[in-house]
Coordinates of C-alpha atoms in Angstrom, one line a residue:
X28 CA 16.8 6.2 11.0
X29 CA 18.6 8.7 8.5
X30 CA 19.6 5.5 6.7
X31 CA 16.1 4.3 6.7
X32 CA 14.5 7.8 5.7
X33 CA 16.5 7.7 2.7
X34 CA 13.4 6.6 1.0
X35 CA 12.2 10.0 1.6
X36 CA 14.8 12.3 1.4
X37 CA 15.2 11.6 -2.1
X38 CA 12.4 13.8 -2.8
X39 CA 12.2 15.8 0.2
X40 CA 16.0 16.8 0.2
X41 CA 18.9 16.0 2.3
X42 CA 17.7 15.6 6.0
X43 CA 14.2 16.7 5.0
X44 CA 15.1 20.4 4.3
X45 CA 12.8 20.6 0.9
X46 CA 13.2 19.2 -2.6
X47 CA 15.1 21.5 -5.0
X48 CA 12.0 22.3 -7.3
X49 CA 9.7 23.3 -4.2
X50 CA 7.0 20.8 -4.7
X51 CA 8.4 18.5 -1.9
X52 CA 8.0 20.3 1.3
X53 CA 10.4 20.6 4.1
X54 CA 10.1 17.9 6.9
X55 CA 12.8 18.9 9.2
X56 CA 11.6 20.4 12.4
X57 CA 8.0 20.3 11.5
X58 CA 5.7 19.3 14.6
X59 CA 6.1 15.5 15.1
X60 CA 2.1 15.3 15.3
X61 CA 1.7 17.1 12.1
X62 CA 4.1 15.0 10.3
X63 CA 2.3 11.7 11.8
X64 CA -1.0 13.1 10.6
X65 CA 0.0 13.8 7.1
X66 CA 1.8 10.2 6.8
X67 CA -1.7 8.7 8.0
X68 CA -3.3 11.1 5.6
X69 CA -1.5 9.9 2.8
X70 CA -1.8 6.2 3.6
X71 CA -5.6 6.3 4.0
X72 CA -6.1 8.5 0.8
X73 CA -7.1 11.9 2.6
X74 CA -4.0 13.4 0.9
X75 CA -3.9 12.0 -2.9
X76 CA -0.5 11.1 -4.1
X77 CA 0.2 7.8 -5.4
X78 CA 3.5 7.2 -5.2
X79 CA 3.6 8.4 -1.3
X80 CA 0.6 6.0 -1.1
X81 CA 2.9 3.1 -2.2
X82 CA 5.8 3.9 0.1
X83 CA 3.5 4.2 3.0
X84 CA 1.0 1.3 2.6
X85 CA 3.5 -1.2 4.1
X86 CA 4.3 0.6 7.1
X87 CA 2.3 0.6 10.4
X88 CA 1.7 3.2 12.4
X89 CA 4.5 2.8 14.9
X90 CA 7.0 3.1 12.1
X91 CA 5.1 6.3 10.7
X92 CA 5.5 7.7 14.1
X93 CA 9.2 6.9 14.2
X94 CA 9.9 8.6 10.8
X95 CA 7.7 11.6 12.2
X96 CA 10.1 12.2 15.3
X97 CA 13.0 11.8 13.7
X98 CA 12.2 14.6 11.0
X99 CA 10.6 16.7 13.5
X100 CA 14.0 16.5 15.8
X101 CA 16.1 17.9 12.7
X102 CA 16.8 21.3 13.9
X103 CA 18.3 22.6 10.5
X104 CA 18.4 26.2 9.3
X105 CA 16.2 27.9 6.7
X106 CA 17.5 29.4 3.6
X107 CA 16.4 32.8 2.7
X108 CA 13.3 33.5 1.1
X109 CA 13.5 33.9 -2.8
X110 CA 12.9 37.3 -4.4
X111 CA 9.2 37.9 -4.8
X112 CA 7.7 39.0 -8.0
X113 CA 4.6 40.1 -6.5
X114 CA 3.2 43.6 -6.5
X115 CA 3.0 45.9 -3.5
X116 CA -0.7 45.6 -3.4
X117 CA -0.8 41.7 -3.7
X118 CA 1.7 41.4 -0.9
X119 CA -0.2 43.9 1.3
X120 CA -3.3 41.9 0.6
X121 CA -1.5 38.9 1.4
X122 CA -0.2 40.5 5.0
X123 CA -3.9 41.3 5.7
X124 CA -5.4 38.0 5.2
X125 CA -2.8 36.1 7.0
X126 CA -2.5 38.6 10.1
X127 CA -6.0 39.8 10.5
X128 CA -8.0 37.8 8.3
X129 CA -11.3 39.3 6.7
X130 CA -14.5 38.9 8.5
X131 CA -16.6 39.8 5.7
X132 CA -15.7 36.7 4.0
X133 CA -15.4 34.3 7.2
X134 CA -11.8 33.8 6.7
X135 CA -9.8 34.2 10.0
X136 CA -6.2 34.9 10.0
X137 CA -3.8 32.3 9.5
X138 CA -2.0 33.1 13.0
X139 CA -5.2 31.8 14.6
X140 CA -4.0 28.5 14.0
X141 CA -0.6 28.5 12.9
X142 CA 0.7 30.4 15.5
X143 CA 1.7 34.1 16.1
X144 CA 4.8 33.6 14.6
X145 CA 3.5 31.3 11.7
X146 CA 5.8 28.5 13.0
X147 CA 3.2 26.0 13.7
X148 CA 1.4 24.6 17.0
X149 CA 2.2 21.4 18.5
X150 CA 1.4 18.6 18.0
X151 CA -0.1 18.9 14.9
X152 CA -0.5 22.4 13.0
X153 CA 2.6 23.1 10.6
X154 CA 4.3 26.4 9.9
X155 CA 3.7 28.3 6.9
X156 CA 6.9 30.1 6.7
X157 CA 10.2 28.7 4.3
X158 CA 7.6 27.1 1.9
X159 CA 7.5 28.4 -2.0
X160 CA 4.5 30.3 -3.2
X161 CA 3.9 27.7 -5.8
X162 CA 3.5 24.5 -3.3
X163 CA 1.2 26.9 -1.1
X164 CA -1.0 27.5 -4.0
X165 CA -1.1 24.0 -4.9
X166 CA -1.8 23.0 -1.1
X167 CA -4.8 25.5 -1.0
X168 CA -5.9 24.2 -4.4
X169 CA -5.8 20.8 -3.1
X170 CA -8.0 21.9 -0.3
X171 CA -10.6 23.8 -2.4
X172 CA -11.1 20.8 -4.9
X173 CA -11.2 18.1 -2.1
X174 CA -8.3 16.5 -3.0
X175 CA -6.9 17.2 0.3
X176 CA -9.2 16.9 3.3
X177 CA -8.9 16.1 6.8
X178 CA -10.7 14.7 9.8
X179 CA -14.1 16.5 10.5
X180 CA -14.5 19.3 11.0
X181 CA -12.4 19.9 8.2
X182 CA -11.5 23.6 8.8
X183 CA -8.9 24.0 6.3
X184 CA -11.4 23.0 3.6
X185 CA -13.8 25.6 5.0
X186 CA -11.1 28.5 4.8
X187 CA -9.6 27.3 1.5
X188 CA -13.1 27.4 -0.1
X189 CA -13.9 31.0 1.1
X190 CA -10.8 32.2 -0.8
X191 CA -11.0 33.7 -4.0
X192 CA -8.0 32.6 -6.4
X193 CA -6.5 35.9 -6.2
X194 CA -6.5 35.8 -2.3
X195 CA -5.1 32.4 -2.3
X196 CA -2.4 33.8 -4.4
X197 CA -1.8 36.5 -2.4
X198 CA -1.4 34.5 0.9
X199 CA 1.1 32.2 -0.7
X200 CA 3.1 35.1 -2.2
X201 CA 3.4 37.1 0.9
X202 CA 3.9 33.9 3.3
X203 CA 6.7 33.0 0.7
X204 CA 8.5 36.1 0.9
X205 CA 8.8 36.1 4.9
X206 CA 11.8 34.9 6.5
X207 CA 12.0 32.2 8.7
X208 CA 12.8 33.4 12.4
X209 CA 15.9 32.2 13.9
X210 CA 15.8 29.1 16.2
X211 CA 12.1 28.9 14.9
X212 CA 9.9 26.4 16.8
X213 CA 6.3 25.2 16.8
X214 CA 4.4 26.8 19.7
X215 CA 3.0 24.8 22.5
X216 CA -0.5 26.1 22.3
X217 CA -2.8 28.5 19.8
X218 CA -3.2 31.7 20.6
X219 CA -6.5 33.0 21.5
X220 CA -8.8 34.0 19.0
X221 CA -8.9 37.9 18.6
X222 CA -12.2 39.4 19.8
X223 CA -15.3 38.8 17.9
X224 CA -13.7 36.1 15.8
X225 CA -15.5 32.6 16.3
X226 CA -12.9 29.9 17.4
X227 CA -12.6 27.3 15.1
X228 CA -12.6 23.9 15.9
X229 CA -10.7 21.4 13.7
X230 CA -10.5 17.5 13.3
X231 CA -6.5 17.7 12.7
X232 CA -5.9 18.8 16.3
X233 CA -6.9 15.3 17.6
X234 CA -4.7 12.4 17.0
X235 CA -5.1 11.0 13.4
X236 CA -8.0 8.9 13.2
X237 CA -7.5 6.6 10.2
X238 CA -9.7 3.5 10.1
X239 CA -8.1 0.4 10.9
X240 CA -9.1 -2.9 10.2
X241 CA -11.4 -4.6 13.5
X242 CA -9.9 -6.8 15.5
X243 CA -10.9 -8.8 18.8
X244 CA -9.5 -8.3 21.9
X245 CA -8.8 -11.8 23.4
X246 CA -10.7 -10.9 26.7
X247 CA -13.8 -9.7 24.7
X248 CA -13.8 -12.7 22.2
X249 CA -15.6 -15.7 22.7
X250 CA -13.4 -18.9 21.2
X251 CA -15.1 -19.1 18.1
X252 CA -14.9 -15.6 17.1
X253 CA -11.2 -15.4 18.3
X254 CA -10.7 -18.1 15.6
X255 CA -12.6 -16.1 13.1
X256 CA -10.3 -13.0 13.8
X257 CA -7.2 -15.0 13.2
X258 CA -8.6 -16.8 9.9
X259 CA -9.7 -12.9 8.9
X260 CA -6.1 -12.0 9.4
X261 CA -4.6 -14.9 7.6
X262 CA -7.0 -14.4 4.3
X263 CA -6.5 -10.6 4.7
X264 CA -10.3 -9.9 4.4
X265 CA -9.9 -6.1 5.5
X266 CA -7.5 -5.4 2.7
X267 CA -10.1 -6.0 -0.1
X268 CA -13.3 -5.2 1.8
X269 CA -12.3 -2.0 3.2
X270 CA -12.0 1.1 0.8
X271 CA -9.0 3.2 1.3
X272 CA -9.7 5.5 4.2
X273 CA -13.1 3.7 4.8
X274 CA -14.6 1.9 7.3
X275 CA -13.1 -1.6 8.1
X276 CA -14.9 -4.3 6.1
X277 CA -17.4 -1.8 4.7
X278 CA -16.4 -2.5 1.1
X279 CA -16.2 -0.4 -1.9
X280 CA -12.6 -1.3 -3.0
X281 CA -12.4 -1.5 -7.0
X282 CA -10.8 -5.1 -7.7
X283 CA -9.7 -4.6 -11.5
X284 CA -9.9 -7.8 -13.9
X285 CA -9.4 -8.2 -17.7
X286 CA -13.2 -7.6 -17.9
X287 CA -13.7 -4.9 -15.8
X288 CA -13.9 -3.7 -12.4
X289 CA -15.7 -5.7 -9.5
X290 CA -16.3 -3.6 -6.2
X291 CA -15.9 -5.4 -2.8
X292 CA -19.1 -5.9 -0.6
X293 CA -20.0 -4.6 2.8
X294 CA -19.4 -7.6 5.1
X295 CA -20.4 -5.6 8.2
X296 CA -23.0 -6.8 10.5
X297 CA -25.3 -3.7 9.0
X298 CA -28.9 -5.3 8.3
X299 CA -29.7 -3.4 5.2
X300 CA -26.2 -2.9 3.5
X301 CA -23.9 -5.5 5.0
X302 CA -24.8 -9.0 6.0
X303 CA -26.6 -8.4 9.5
X304 CA -29.7 -10.3 8.4
X305 CA -27.4 -13.4 7.1
X306 CA -27.2 -16.8 8.7
X307 CA -24.0 -19.1 9.1
X308 CA -25.9 -21.4 6.7
X309 CA -26.2 -18.3 4.5
X310 CA -22.3 -16.8 5.1
X311 CA -21.4 -21.1 4.3
X312 CA -23.3 -21.0 1.0
X313 CA -21.4 -18.0 -0.4
X314 CA -17.9 -19.4 0.6
X315 CA -18.4 -22.8 -0.1
X316 CA -21.1 -22.5 -3.2
X317 CA -20.3 -18.8 -4.4
X318 CA -24.1 -17.9 -3.8
X319 CA -25.5 -14.9 -2.1
X320 CA -28.2 -14.9 0.5
X321 CA -30.7 -14.6 -2.3
X322 CA -29.3 -17.5 -4.4
X323 CA -27.7 -15.3 -6.9
X324 CA -24.5 -16.3 -8.2
X325 CA -21.3 -14.3 -6.9
X326 CA -18.4 -13.2 -9.3
X327 CA -15.3 -15.1 -8.6
X328 CA -13.2 -12.0 -8.1
X329 CA -14.3 -12.9 -4.5
X330 CA -12.6 -16.0 -4.4
X331 CA -14.8 -18.6 -3.5
X332 CA -12.8 -21.1 -5.9
X333 CA -10.5 -21.1 -3.0
X334 CA -12.8 -20.5 0.0
X335 CA -14.8 -23.5 -1.0
X336 CA -12.1 -25.6 0.6
X337 CA -12.8 -23.9 3.9
X338 CA -14.3 -26.4 6.5
X339 CA -18.0 -25.5 8.0
X340 CA -16.3 -25.0 11.3
X341 CA -13.8 -22.0 9.9
X342 CA -16.6 -20.6 7.9
X343 CA -18.8 -20.4 11.2
X344 CA -15.6 -18.7 13.0
X345 CA -15.5 -16.2 10.5
X346 CA -19.1 -15.3 10.4
X347 CA -18.8 -15.2 14.6
X348 CA -16.1 -12.7 13.9
X349 CA -17.6 -10.7 11.6
X350 CA -20.7 -10.0 13.7
X351 CA -18.5 -8.2 16.0
X352 CA -17.5 -5.8 13.8
X353 CA -19.0 -2.4 13.8
X354 CA -21.9 -2.1 11.2
X355 CA -21.2 0.5 8.6
X356 CA -24.3 1.4 6.6
X357 CA -22.3 2.1 3.5
X358 CA -23.9 1.4 0.1
X359 CA -22.5 -1.3 -2.0
X360 CA -21.0 -0.2 -5.4
X361 CA -22.3 -1.9 -8.5
X362 CA -19.8 -3.6 -10.7
X363 CA -18.3 -2.2 -13.8
X364 CA -18.0 -5.1 -16.2
X365 CA -17.9 -5.2 -20.0
X366 CA -20.6 -6.8 -21.9
X367 CA -21.3 -10.1 -22.0
X368 CA -19.0 -10.6 -18.9
X369 CA -21.8 -8.5 -16.9
X370 CA -24.7 -10.9 -17.8
X371 CA -26.2 -13.8 -15.6
X372 CA -25.7 -16.1 -18.7
X373 CA -22.2 -15.5 -18.9
X374 CA -21.4 -16.2 -15.2
X375 CA -23.7 -19.5 -15.3
X376 CA -21.4 -20.6 -17.9
X377 CA -18.5 -19.7 -16.4
X378 CA -19.3 -21.6 -13.2
X379 CA -20.5 -24.6 -15.3
X380 CA -17.1 -25.0 -17.1
X381 CA -14.4 -23.8 -14.2
X382 CA -16.3 -24.2 -10.6
X383 CA -16.9 -27.3 -8.8
X384 CA -17.2 -27.2 -4.9
X385 CA -14.8 -28.8 -3.0
X386 CA -15.5 -32.1 -1.3
X387 CA -14.3 -32.8 2.5
X388 CA -11.8 -35.8 1.5
X389 CA -8.5 -35.2 3.2
X390 CA -5.5 -35.5 1.1
X391 CA -2.8 -38.0 1.5
X392 CA 0.8 -36.6 1.7
X393 CA 2.8 -37.4 -1.3
X394 CA 5.6 -40.0 -0.9
X395 CA 8.6 -37.4 -0.8
X396 CA 7.2 -35.7 2.3
X397 CA 8.3 -37.7 5.5
X398 CA 5.8 -39.3 7.9
X399 CA 6.7 -36.9 10.5
X400 CA 5.5 -34.0 8.4
X401 CA 2.6 -35.6 6.7
X402 CA 0.1 -33.8 9.2
X403 CA 1.8 -30.3 8.9
X404 CA 1.5 -31.1 4.9
X405 CA -2.0 -31.7 5.2
X406 CA -2.5 -28.6 7.4
X407 CA -0.3 -26.5 5.4
X408 CA -2.0 -27.7 2.0
X409 CA -5.3 -26.3 3.5
X410 CA -4.1 -22.9 4.6
X411 CA -2.4 -22.5 1.2
X412 CA -5.6 -23.3 -0.8
X413 CA -8.5 -22.3 1.6
X414 CA -7.9 -19.4 4.1
X415 CA -4.9 -18.1 2.5
X416 CA -6.1 -18.5 -0.9
X417 CA -2.5 -18.0 -2.3
X418 CA -3.3 -19.4 -5.6
X419 CA -5.7 -17.1 -6.2
X420 CA -2.4 -14.6 -7.2
X421 CA 0.1 -17.4 -7.7
X422 CA -1.8 -19.7 -9.9
X423 CA -2.1 -19.6 -13.6
X424 CA -5.2 -18.5 -15.3
X425 CA -6.7 -18.9 -18.6
X426 CA -8.4 -16.8 -21.1
X427 CA -11.6 -16.5 -19.0
X428 CA -9.7 -15.9 -15.6
X429 CA -9.8 -19.4 -14.5
X430 CA -7.4 -21.2 -12.3
X431 CA -6.1 -23.8 -14.6
X432 CA -4.3 -26.9 -13.6
X433 CA -4.0 -29.2 -10.4
X434 CA -3.3 -27.4 -7.3
X435 CA -0.1 -29.5 -7.2
X436 CA 0.9 -29.4 -10.8
X437 CA 3.8 -27.1 -11.6
X438 CA 1.8 -23.6 -12.5
X439 CA 3.1 -20.7 -14.1
X440 CA 2.0 -17.7 -11.5
X441 CA 0.2 -14.9 -12.9
X442 CA -0.4 -11.0 -12.9
X443 CA -1.9 -9.2 -10.2
X444 CA -3.7 -6.8 -12.3
X445 CA -5.4 -4.9 -9.4
X446 CA -1.9 -3.7 -8.1
X447 CA 0.0 -2.1 -11.0
X448 CA 0.5 -5.2 -12.8
X449 CA 2.9 -6.9 -10.0
X450 CA 3.3 -10.5 -11.1
X451 CA 3.1 -13.3 -8.6
X452 CA 5.6 -15.8 -9.7
X453 CA 4.8 -19.8 -9.6
X454 CA 5.6 -21.7 -6.3
X455 CA 6.9 -24.5 -8.7
X456 CA 9.6 -22.3 -10.6
X457 CA 13.0 -22.6 -9.7
X458 CA 13.5 -18.8 -10.7
X459 CA 10.1 -17.7 -9.2
X460 CA 8.4 -18.3 -6.0
X461 CA 10.0 -21.6 -5.4
X462 CA 11.2 -22.3 -1.8
X463 CA 12.2 -26.2 -2.7
X464 CA 15.7 -25.7 -1.8
X465 CA 14.9 -23.4 1.3
X466 CA 15.1 -24.4 4.9
X467 CA 11.7 -24.3 6.7
X468 CA 13.3 -21.7 9.1
X469 CA 13.9 -19.6 6.3
X470 CA 10.3 -19.7 4.8
X471 CA 8.6 -19.2 8.1
X472 CA 10.7 -16.1 8.6
X473 CA 9.6 -14.7 5.3
X474 CA 6.3 -15.4 6.0
X475 CA 6.2 -13.8 9.4
X476 CA 8.4 -11.0 9.1
X477 CA 8.6 -10.3 5.3
X478 CA 12.4 -10.7 4.8
X479 CA 14.9 -13.8 4.7
X480 CA 18.3 -14.6 3.6
X481 CA 17.0 -15.1 0.4
X482 CA 14.2 -12.7 -0.5
X483 CA 12.2 -9.7 0.7
X484 CA 8.6 -9.3 0.1
X485 CA 7.6 -6.4 -1.9
X486 CA 4.4 -5.1 -3.6
X487 CA 1.4 -6.5 -3.1
X488 CA 3.1 -9.2 -1.1
X489 CA 4.4 -6.9 1.4
X490 CA 1.0 -5.9 2.0
X491 CA 0.0 -9.6 2.6
X492 CA 2.8 -10.0 5.3
X493 CA 1.7 -6.9 6.9
X494 CA -1.9 -7.5 7.2
X495 CA -2.1 -11.3 7.2
X496 CA 0.9 -13.8 7.2
X497 CA 3.0 -12.2 10.1
X498 CA 0.2 -13.0 12.6
X499 CA 0.3 -16.7 11.8
X500 CA 1.1 -18.9 14.9
X501 CA 4.4 -20.9 14.5
X502 CA 2.8 -24.1 14.0
X503 CA 0.6 -22.8 10.9
X504 CA 3.7 -20.9 9.6
X505 CA 5.6 -24.1 9.6
X506 CA 2.8 -26.1 8.1
X507 CA 2.5 -23.7 5.3
X508 CA 6.6 -24.0 4.8
X509 CA 6.5 -27.9 4.6
X510 CA 3.5 -27.7 2.4
X511 CA 5.1 -25.1 0.1
X512 CA 8.5 -26.9 -0.1
X513 CA 7.0 -30.0 -1.3
X514 CA 5.6 -28.9 -3.9
X515 CA 6.6 -30.5 -7.3
X516 CA 9.1 -28.1 -9.5
X517 CA 9.3 -27.4 -13.1
X518 CA 12.4 -28.4 -14.8
X519 CA 15.1 -25.4 -14.4
X520 CA 16.0 -23.6 -17.6
X521 CA 18.7 -21.1 -17.9
X522 CA 17.8 -17.6 -18.1
X523 CA 17.5 -16.2 -21.6
X524 CA 20.5 -14.2 -22.8
X525 CA 19.3 -12.9 -25.9
X526 CA 18.6 -9.2 -26.6
X527 CA 21.4 -8.0 -25.2
X528 CA 22.0 -4.2 -24.8
X529 CA 24.4 -2.4 -27.0
X530 CA 27.7 -1.3 -25.1
X531 CA 26.8 2.3 -25.1
X532 CA 23.6 1.7 -23.4
X533 CA 25.4 -0.5 -20.9
X534 CA 28.0 1.9 -20.5
X535 CA 25.6 4.6 -19.5
X536 CA 23.9 1.8 -17.1
X537 CA 27.0 1.2 -15.5
X538 CA 27.5 4.9 -14.9
X539 CA 24.1 5.5 -13.4
X540 CA 24.4 2.0 -11.3
X541 CA 27.4 3.9 -9.6
X542 CA 25.9 7.2 -8.6
X543 CA 22.3 5.7 -7.9
X544 CA 22.4 2.0 -6.7
X545 CA 26.1 1.3 -5.3
X546 CA 25.8 2.9 -1.8
X547 CA 23.0 0.9 -0.8
X548 CA 23.6 -2.4 -3.1
X549 CA 27.2 -2.8 -3.5
X550 CA 29.6 -2.0 -6.1
X551 CA 29.6 -5.6 -7.1
X552 CA 25.6 -6.1 -6.4
X553 CA 26.3 -7.7 -3.0
X554 CA 23.9 -5.7 -1.0
X555 CA 24.0 -5.1 2.8
X556 CA 22.7 -7.9 5.0
X557 CA 19.8 -7.1 6.8
X558 CA 19.0 -3.8 5.1
X559 CA 19.6 -4.2 1.2
X560 CA 19.0 -7.1 -0.9
X561 CA 21.8 -8.6 -3.3
X562 CA 21.2 -7.8 -6.9
X563 CA 23.6 -10.8 -7.8
X564 CA 21.7 -13.6 -8.5
X565 CA 18.6 -11.8 -7.2
X566 CA 15.4 -13.9 -8.7
X567 CA 13.3 -10.7 -9.1
X568 CA 16.4 -8.8 -11.1
X569 CA 16.5 -12.1 -13.4
X570 CA 12.7 -12.7 -13.9
X571 CA 10.9 -13.2 -17.1
X572 CA 8.7 -11.1 -17.1
X573 CA 10.0 -8.2 -15.4
X574 CA 7.0 -6.6 -13.8
X575 CA 8.3 -6.8 -10.2
X576 CA 11.7 -5.2 -10.8
X577 CA 10.4 -2.5 -13.0
X578 CA 7.5 -1.8 -10.4
X579 CA 10.2 -2.1 -7.2
X580 CA 12.5 0.6 -9.1
X581 CA 9.9 3.0 -10.5
X582 CA 7.8 3.0 -7.1
X583 CA 10.3 2.5 -4.6
X584 CA 9.0 1.0 -1.6
X585 CA 9.7 -0.6 2.0
X586 CA 9.6 -4.2 3.2
X587 CA 6.5 -4.5 5.6
X588 CA 6.8 -3.3 9.0
X589 CA 6.1 -6.5 11.2
X590 CA 6.8 -7.5 14.6
X591 CA 9.7 -9.2 13.8
X592 CA 11.2 -6.3 11.5
X593 CA 9.6 -3.2 13.0
X594 CA 11.9 -0.8 10.9
X595 CA 12.6 -2.0 7.6
X596 CA 14.7 -0.2 5.1
X597 CA 13.2 1.0 2.1
X598 CA 14.0 2.5 -1.3
X599 CA 13.0 5.9 -3.1
X600 CA 11.0 6.1 -6.0
X601 CA 12.9 6.5 -9.3
X602 CA 9.9 7.2 -11.4
X603 CA 10.5 11.1 -11.0
X604 CA 14.4 11.1 -11.0
X605 CA 15.3 8.7 -14.1
X606 CA 14.0 9.1 -17.5
X607 CA 12.7 5.8 -19.3
X608 CA 15.9 5.6 -21.3
X609 CA 18.2 5.8 -17.9
X610 CA 15.8 3.2 -16.3
X611 CA 16.4 0.9 -19.0
X612 CA 20.0 1.2 -19.2
X613 CA 20.5 0.8 -15.6
X614 CA 18.2 -2.4 -15.2
X615 CA 20.0 -3.6 -18.1
X616 CA 23.3 -3.3 -16.6
X617 CA 22.3 -4.9 -13.7
X618 CA 20.5 -7.8 -15.4
X619 CA 23.6 -8.9 -17.1
X620 CA 26.3 -8.0 -14.4
X621 CA 28.4 -10.2 -11.6
X622 CA 26.8 -13.4 -13.2
X623 CA 23.3 -12.2 -14.1
X624 CA 22.1 -13.3 -17.4
X625 CA 18.4 -11.7 -18.4
X626 CA 17.4 -9.9 -21.5
X627 CA 17.7 -6.2 -21.7
X628 CA 15.1 -3.8 -21.1
X629 CA 13.8 -1.3 -23.4
X630 CA 12.0 2.3 -22.9
X631 CA 9.0 0.9 -24.0
X632 CA 9.4 -1.6 -21.2
X633 CA 9.8 0.9 -18.6
X634 CA 7.1 3.1 -19.9
X635 CA 4.2 0.7 -20.1
X636 CA 4.5 0.3 -16.5
X637 CA 5.2 4.0 -15.6
X638 CA 1.8 4.9 -16.9
X639 CA 0.1 3.0 -14.0
X640 CA 2.4 5.0 -11.5
X641 CA 2.1 8.5 -12.9
X642 CA 1.8 10.9 -9.8

């Protein structure tokens, strides 16, 4: 776990003892319940920090428990407090607020929740000592502005909003000036509230309650709804139809397109905001024809261009499942498309040009698929094109956003614009997402675990595996593998060698690689089997465009935590550790070493992606 936690300690300091600038707080020795709750809150958006959200998006609750337990068990000494620059008057005001509170302002003593020694209370209340004043002020400001919020009743938000700026600063400065008691541990229970002081109820005292996509227990589900739950997993419906931190399937998530933002709709059985008054016929028409219940055309950000391939039986199964989801009265958000793309006329024109409902004719497997695999090829084609809607990301699009080219024709892949400009490479490109030369076992392993001998899922694909393909049954995973392996391939071309960096830049990159990368990825880019991918010959490293390589290094991340790989290794985000010039140098070195031949990267290449990942 210490090796896996390197993705955390790069910012939070060795063994989680706090970052050198004081902005990244100590993790070591904090109550496990508190650490777990914070990880859940960051992932769900209650605490807002994009770099951390990106690291946690591919990890499940069990892995967050394991990380919290690891850091909580590190009983490491605290450094002495820094010398305070606060005035005696300010320190005295801070002491009074921390130890006694201010009844007139309705502010309880900090000790009431954080323990008499201010070292925290198990399982979920943190200690307040050993933290820099600037960090404490920033957190109080986050509570005051709503950037931080916890489960209701949100007592910390109530307290913070009653503090004046001067009082917040006084509390932070007094706390930062106090030494941490020797052998400090979180208390097992809160102290009783002082006389005449109301007891505060806090939602964070309970277990973290971040919403998760609704699923059916087999004993509760009829066969049709159970089949629908499986298809909803495969299609990853909850990922788009659930706003970060919101109720499952209640919509509201923004889907960025070149033409503006489209917001996913509420598909819970709420009768007003959701699909509670829809019939199975209405639902079928939305999937197959791209038309809502009242007959208006839907924007193709809802991928009916792929769902049109679903059978009526599978559409009915999905509808049966969605009827079991808890209803949510969340209002639908209006789309924010630019003119003329926000007009009904433009949408009708687009549909006339680019959308044709699928017919029900069963395809014939191509001649190079052996007869024994023909049924698997047909099933795999259906899953990839229909429920899995894989071509929505991996297919090529024209200038108006329509998928171009025949499904079995070699494609070019496409940008996943809603996720920081990640690139979904083509299934037909040997240097992209082609699996033509893989074994069926390696393909199914990647789909079901997120890692194989040849590749590791990252970025949006890691979320697809986490929430979707890891739940494929073995037969369907094999069927998808047979189809993907049989796709026609583009003629392989050598990697471009133009634009080689200067010898000075490459020398700088080599030095940075030795200090920042070699411990995990090896001196010769050979990687470490089962932990860190090799960089020599790595398709992501060599890929043109280099979107995924740059995003992976800037944002860091973990492979998805799946049943087959519950505790994957991770990489820290380098967005805050290296400048654009340094990142361009080290990546140019990697792209031209150990047999790799790919164009150098510039500071501009790095900067245009860094802007999408600003903390």
